[in-house]
Amino acid sequence: MDLAGLRVLVVEDEFLVGLGLEGELRTLGCDVVGPVASLSAAVDAALGEGLDVALLDVSLQGESVFPAAAVLAARDVPFVFCSAFTGSEPVPRAFADRPRVSKPFTGTMIAAALADVLAGARQDDGATGLAPRRSGGGPSTGTVFNRS
């Protein structure tokens, strides 16, 4: 699946990991929103940005990303959990079937996970393609890491 042109929210609190994800996604032609590193920034982006898909680290500076995931789910934005804790972090029942990629991961693993989750969303919609979710929010302002 071609990922070029997709708006991808990256939620990651480890600076170098977020930077690496951003680079990988830009290489694939994606428009990257973030990376954002805090739960509040993740919720704000999930509420206000036009998104096609999201990559979510499960633990953000000790807080679970699940409130942001709930916003994305309510907006029908597909997402993938990316975390070193995907096997041990308790995932709420509502998200038990969501795809997960364990750290460390490669760009190939991320691209495959995004393609899979988008293909699944397309099947769930009964559509032949995804309509871009570009309403709401403006263009990404680049890398946003809040270290407060």
PDB file of C-alpha atoms in Angstrom:
ATOM      1  CA  MET A   1       0.000   0.000   0.000  1.00  0.00           C
ATOM      2  CA  ASP A   2       1.244   3.454  -0.901  1.00  0.00           C
ATOM      3  CA  LEU A   3       1.388   5.654   2.209  1.00  0.00           C
ATOM      4  CA  ALA A   4       2.371   8.847   0.375  1.00  0.00           C
ATOM      5  CA  GLY A   5       0.246  11.840   1.271  1.00  0.00           C
ATOM      6  CA  LEU A   6      -1.218  10.377   4.446  1.00  0.00           C
ATOM      7  CA  ARG A   7      -1.334  12.572   7.574  1.00  0.00           C
ATOM      8  CA  VAL A   8       0.158  10.485  10.371  1.00  0.00           C
ATOM      9  CA  LEU A   9       0.075  11.508  14.017  1.00  0.00           C
ATOM     10  CA  VAL A  10       3.184  10.335  15.872  1.00  0.00           C
ATOM     11  CA  VAL A  11       2.876  10.164  19.655  1.00  0.00           C
ATOM     12  CA  GLU A  12       6.249   9.286  21.184  1.00  0.00           C
ATOM     13  CA  ASP A  13       7.985  10.624  24.301  1.00  0.00           C
ATOM     14  CA  GLU A  14      11.478   9.354  23.482  1.00  0.00           C
ATOM     15  CA  PHE A  15      13.070  12.108  21.415  1.00  0.00           C
ATOM     16  CA  LEU A  16      15.317   9.943  19.229  1.00  0.00           C
ATOM     17  CA  VAL A  17      12.609   7.344  18.599  1.00  0.00           C
ATOM     18  CA  GLY A  18      10.159  10.084  17.612  1.00  0.00           C
ATOM     19  CA  LEU A  19      12.721  11.686  15.336  1.00  0.00           C
ATOM     20  CA  GLY A  20      13.423   8.308  13.712  1.00  0.00           C
ATOM     21  CA  LEU A  21       9.722   7.648  13.143  1.00  0.00           C
ATOM     22  CA  GLU A  22       9.276  11.094  11.662  1.00  0.00           C
ATOM     23  CA  GLY A  23      12.164  10.488   9.258  1.00  0.00           C
ATOM     24  CA  GLU A  24      10.904   7.052   8.216  1.00  0.00           C
ATOM     25  CA  LEU A  25       7.400   8.366   7.583  1.00  0.00           C
ATOM     26  CA  ARG A  26       8.618  11.378   5.611  1.00  0.00           C
ATOM     27  CA  THR A  27      10.716   8.992   3.481  1.00  0.00           C
ATOM     28  CA  LEU A  28       7.472   7.125   2.734  1.00  0.00           C
ATOM     29  CA  GLY A  29       5.894  10.412   1.645  1.00  0.00           C
ATOM     30  CA  CYS A  30       3.719  10.905   4.720  1.00  0.00           C
ATOM     31  CA  ASP A  31       2.797  14.260   6.222  1.00  0.00           C
ATOM     32  CA  VAL A  32       3.822  13.874   9.874  1.00  0.00           C
ATOM     33  CA  VAL A  33       1.892  15.541  12.673  1.00  0.00           C
ATOM     34  CA  GLY A  34       4.250  15.736  15.638  1.00  0.00           C
ATOM     35  CA  PRO A  35       5.913  13.872  17.118  1.00  0.00           C
ATOM     36  CA  VAL A  36       4.106  14.858  20.294  1.00  0.00           C
ATOM     37  CA  ALA A  37       5.499  13.684  23.602  1.00  0.00           C
ATOM     38  CA  SER A  38       2.822  14.283  26.239  1.00  0.00           C
ATOM     39  CA  LEU A  39      -0.690  13.006  26.803  1.00  0.00           C
ATOM     40  CA  SER A  40      -2.184  16.507  26.693  1.00  0.00           C
ATOM     41  CA  ALA A  41      -0.491  17.255  23.357  1.00  0.00           C
ATOM     42  CA  ALA A  42      -1.626  13.871  22.023  1.00  0.00           C
ATOM     43  CA  VAL A  43      -5.247  14.539  22.992  1.00  0.00           C
ATOM     44  CA  ASP A  44      -5.079  18.041  21.485  1.00  0.00           C
ATOM     45  CA  ALA A  45      -3.701  16.650  18.212  1.00  0.00           C
ATOM     46  CA  ALA A  46      -6.252  13.814  18.180  1.00  0.00           C
ATOM     47  CA  LEU A  47      -9.056  16.350  18.630  1.00  0.00           C
ATOM     48  CA  GLY A  48      -7.838  19.125  16.366  1.00  0.00           C
ATOM     49  CA  GLU A  49      -5.814  17.695  13.497  1.00  0.00           C
ATOM     50  CA  GLY A  50      -7.069  16.186  10.285  1.00  0.00           C
ATOM     51  CA  LEU A  51      -5.548  12.693  10.407  1.00  0.00           C
ATOM     52  CA  ASP A  52      -5.521   9.532   8.352  1.00  0.00           C
ATOM     53  CA  VAL A  53      -3.774   7.297  10.895  1.00  0.00           C
ATOM     54  CA  ALA A  54      -1.742   7.463  14.127  1.00  0.00           C
ATOM     55  CA  LEU A  55       1.186   5.739  15.825  1.00  0.00           C
ATOM     56  CA  LEU A  56       0.832   5.773  19.613  1.00  0.00           C
ATOM     57  CA  ASP A  57       3.456   5.007  22.234  1.00  0.00           C
ATOM     58  CA  VAL A  58       1.555   3.384  25.115  1.00  0.00           C
ATOM     59  CA  SER A  59       3.366   5.122  27.986  1.00  0.00           C
ATOM     60  CA  LEU A  60       4.035   8.861  27.788  1.00  0.00           C
ATOM     61  CA  GLN A  61       6.143  10.146  30.656  1.00  0.00           C
ATOM     62  CA  GLY A  62       4.326   7.736  32.983  1.00  0.00           C
ATOM     63  CA  GLU A  63       0.818   8.410  31.609  1.00  0.00           C
ATOM     64  CA  SER A  64      -1.116   5.973  29.425  1.00  0.00           C
ATOM     65  CA  VAL A  65      -1.976   7.145  25.923  1.00  0.00           C
ATOM     66  CA  PHE A  66      -5.445   5.588  26.082  1.00  0.00           C
ATOM     67  CA  PRO A  67      -7.414   8.867  26.426  1.00  0.00           C
ATOM     68  CA  ALA A  68      -5.906  10.017  23.101  1.00  0.00           C
ATOM     69  CA  ALA A  69      -6.666   6.597  21.606  1.00  0.00           C
ATOM     70  CA  ALA A  70     -10.294   6.994  22.696  1.00  0.00           C
ATOM     71  CA  VAL A  71     -10.521  10.330  20.868  1.00  0.00           C
ATOM     72  CA  LEU A  72      -9.043   8.792  17.722  1.00  0.00           C
ATOM     73  CA  ALA A  73     -11.404   5.819  17.931  1.00  0.00           C
ATOM     74  CA  ALA A  74     -14.400   8.157  18.320  1.00  0.00           C
ATOM     75  CA  ARG A  75     -13.246   9.989  15.167  1.00  0.00           C
ATOM     76  CA  ASP A  76     -12.734   6.665  13.309  1.00  0.00           C
ATOM     77  CA  VAL A  77      -9.032   7.369  12.875  1.00  0.00           C
ATOM     78  CA  PRO A  78      -7.145   4.051  12.745  1.00  0.00           C
ATOM     79  CA  PHE A  79      -4.087   3.719  14.969  1.00  0.00           C
ATOM     80  CA  VAL A  80      -1.281   1.373  15.949  1.00  0.00           C
ATOM     81  CA  PHE A  81       0.197   1.072  19.435  1.00  0.00           C
ATOM     82  CA  CYS A  82       4.010   1.191  19.331  1.00  0.00           C
ATOM     83  CA  SER A  83       5.685   0.449  22.613  1.00  0.00           C
ATOM     84  CA  ALA A  84       8.236  -1.540  24.518  1.00  0.00           C
ATOM     85  CA  PHE A  85       5.355  -2.297  26.882  1.00  0.00           C
ATOM     86  CA  THR A  86       2.862  -3.744  24.407  1.00  0.00           C
ATOM     87  CA  GLY A  87       3.039  -7.123  26.080  1.00  0.00           C
ATOM     88  CA  SER A  88       2.926  -5.998  29.706  1.00  0.00           C
ATOM     89  CA  GLU A  89       0.928  -2.745  29.721  1.00  0.00           C
ATOM     90  CA  PRO A  90      -2.718  -3.522  30.444  1.00  0.00           C
ATOM     91  CA  VAL A  91      -4.699  -2.449  27.400  1.00  0.00           C
ATOM     92  CA  PRO A  92      -8.323  -1.448  27.996  1.00  0.00           C
ATOM     93  CA  ARG A  93     -10.817  -3.945  26.640  1.00  0.00           C
ATOM     94  CA  ALA A  94     -11.991  -1.395  24.041  1.00  0.00           C
ATOM     95  CA  PHE A  95      -8.525  -1.457  22.447  1.00  0.00           C
ATOM     96  CA  ALA A  96      -7.632  -5.137  22.898  1.00  0.00           C
ATOM     97  CA  ASP A  97      -7.990  -5.828  19.171  1.00  0.00           C
ATOM     98  CA  ARG A  98      -5.919  -2.836  18.023  1.00  0.00           C
ATOM     99  CA  PRO A  99      -2.634  -3.610  16.283  1.00  0.00           C
ATOM    100  CA  ARG A 100       0.610  -3.351  18.217  1.00  0.00           C
ATOM    101  CA  VAL A 101       4.245  -3.090  17.223  1.00  0.00           C
ATOM    102  CA  SER A 102       6.845  -3.802  19.879  1.00  0.00           C
ATOM    103  CA  LYS A 103      10.006  -1.756  20.320  1.00  0.00           C
ATOM    104  CA  PRO A 104      12.548  -1.990  18.954  1.00  0.00           C
ATOM    105  CA  PHE A 105      10.944  -1.783  15.540  1.00  0.00           C
ATOM    106  CA  THR A 106      12.123  -1.036  12.027  1.00  0.00           C
ATOM    107  CA  GLY A 107      10.745   1.307   9.400  1.00  0.00           C
ATOM    108  CA  THR A 108       9.588  -1.746   7.473  1.00  0.00           C
ATOM    109  CA  MET A 109       7.622  -2.984  10.493  1.00  0.00           C
ATOM    110  CA  ILE A 110       5.977   0.429  10.915  1.00  0.00           C
ATOM    111  CA  ALA A 111       5.080   0.689   7.219  1.00  0.00           C
ATOM    112  CA  ALA A 112       3.572  -2.811   7.294  1.00  0.00           C
ATOM    113  CA  ALA A 113       1.564  -2.048  10.457  1.00  0.00           C
ATOM    114  CA  LEU A 114       0.215   1.166   8.929  1.00  0.00           C
ATOM    115  CA  ALA A 115      -0.701  -0.608   5.688  1.00  0.00           C
ATOM    116  CA  ASP A 116      -2.472  -3.354   7.659  1.00  0.00           C
ATOM    117  CA  VAL A 117      -4.462  -0.992   9.884  1.00  0.00           C
ATOM    118  CA  LEU A 118      -5.462   1.155   6.906  1.00  0.00           C
ATOM    119  CA  ALA A 119      -6.514  -1.906   4.906  1.00  0.00           C
ATOM    120  CA  GLY A 120      -8.594  -3.028   7.879  1.00  0.00           C
ATOM    121  CA  ALA A 121     -10.203   0.408   8.186  1.00  0.00           C
ATOM    122  CA  ARG A 122     -11.021   0.349   4.490  1.00  0.00           C
ATOM    123  CA  GLN A 123     -12.701  -3.054   4.860  1.00  0.00           C
ATOM    124  CA  ASP A 124     -14.629  -1.877   7.925  1.00  0.00           C
ATOM    125  CA  ASP A 125     -15.874   1.150   5.971  1.00  0.00           C
ATOM    126  CA  GLY A 126     -16.840  -1.085   3.054  1.00  0.00           C
ATOM    127  CA  ALA A 127     -15.048   1.374   0.808  1.00  0.00           C
ATOM    128  CA  THR A 128     -12.591   0.937  -1.996  1.00  0.00           C
ATOM    129  CA  GLY A 129     -10.317   3.594  -0.543  1.00  0.00           C
ATOM    130  CA  LEU A 130     -10.003   5.847   2.455  1.00  0.00           C
ATOM    131  CA  ALA A 131     -11.211   9.392   2.240  1.00  0.00           C
ATOM    132  CA  PRO A 132      -8.466  11.629   3.590  1.00  0.00           C
ATOM    133  CA  ARG A 133      -9.259  12.942   7.060  1.00  0.00           C
ATOM    134  CA  ARG A 134      -7.920  16.399   6.451  1.00  0.00           C
ATOM    135  CA  SER A 135     -10.683  18.443   8.034  1.00  0.00           C
ATOM    136  CA  GLY A 136      -9.898  20.222  11.247  1.00  0.00           C
ATOM    137  CA  GLY A 137      -6.583  21.610  12.283  1.00  0.00           C
ATOM    138  CA  GLY A 138      -3.986  23.179  10.129  1.00  0.00           C
ATOM    139  CA  PRO A 139      -0.708  21.954   8.797  1.00  0.00           C
ATOM    140  CA  SER A 140       1.715  20.337  11.163  1.00  0.00           C
ATOM    141  CA  THR A 141       4.123  22.692  12.824  1.00  0.00           C
ATOM    142  CA  GLY A 142       6.878  20.094  12.862  1.00  0.00           C
ATOM    143  CA  THR A 143       8.395  18.263  15.781  1.00  0.00           C
ATOM    144  CA  VAL A 144       6.779  19.030  19.112  1.00  0.00           C
ATOM    145  CA  PHE A 145       8.480  17.595  22.153  1.00  0.00           C
ATOM    146  CA  ASN A 146       7.238  18.854  25.480  1.00  0.00           C
ATOM    147  CA  ARG A 147       9.750  17.962  28.162  1.00  0.00           C
ATOM    148  CA  SER A 148       8.000  19.670  31.068  1.00  0.00           C
TER     149      SER A 148
END
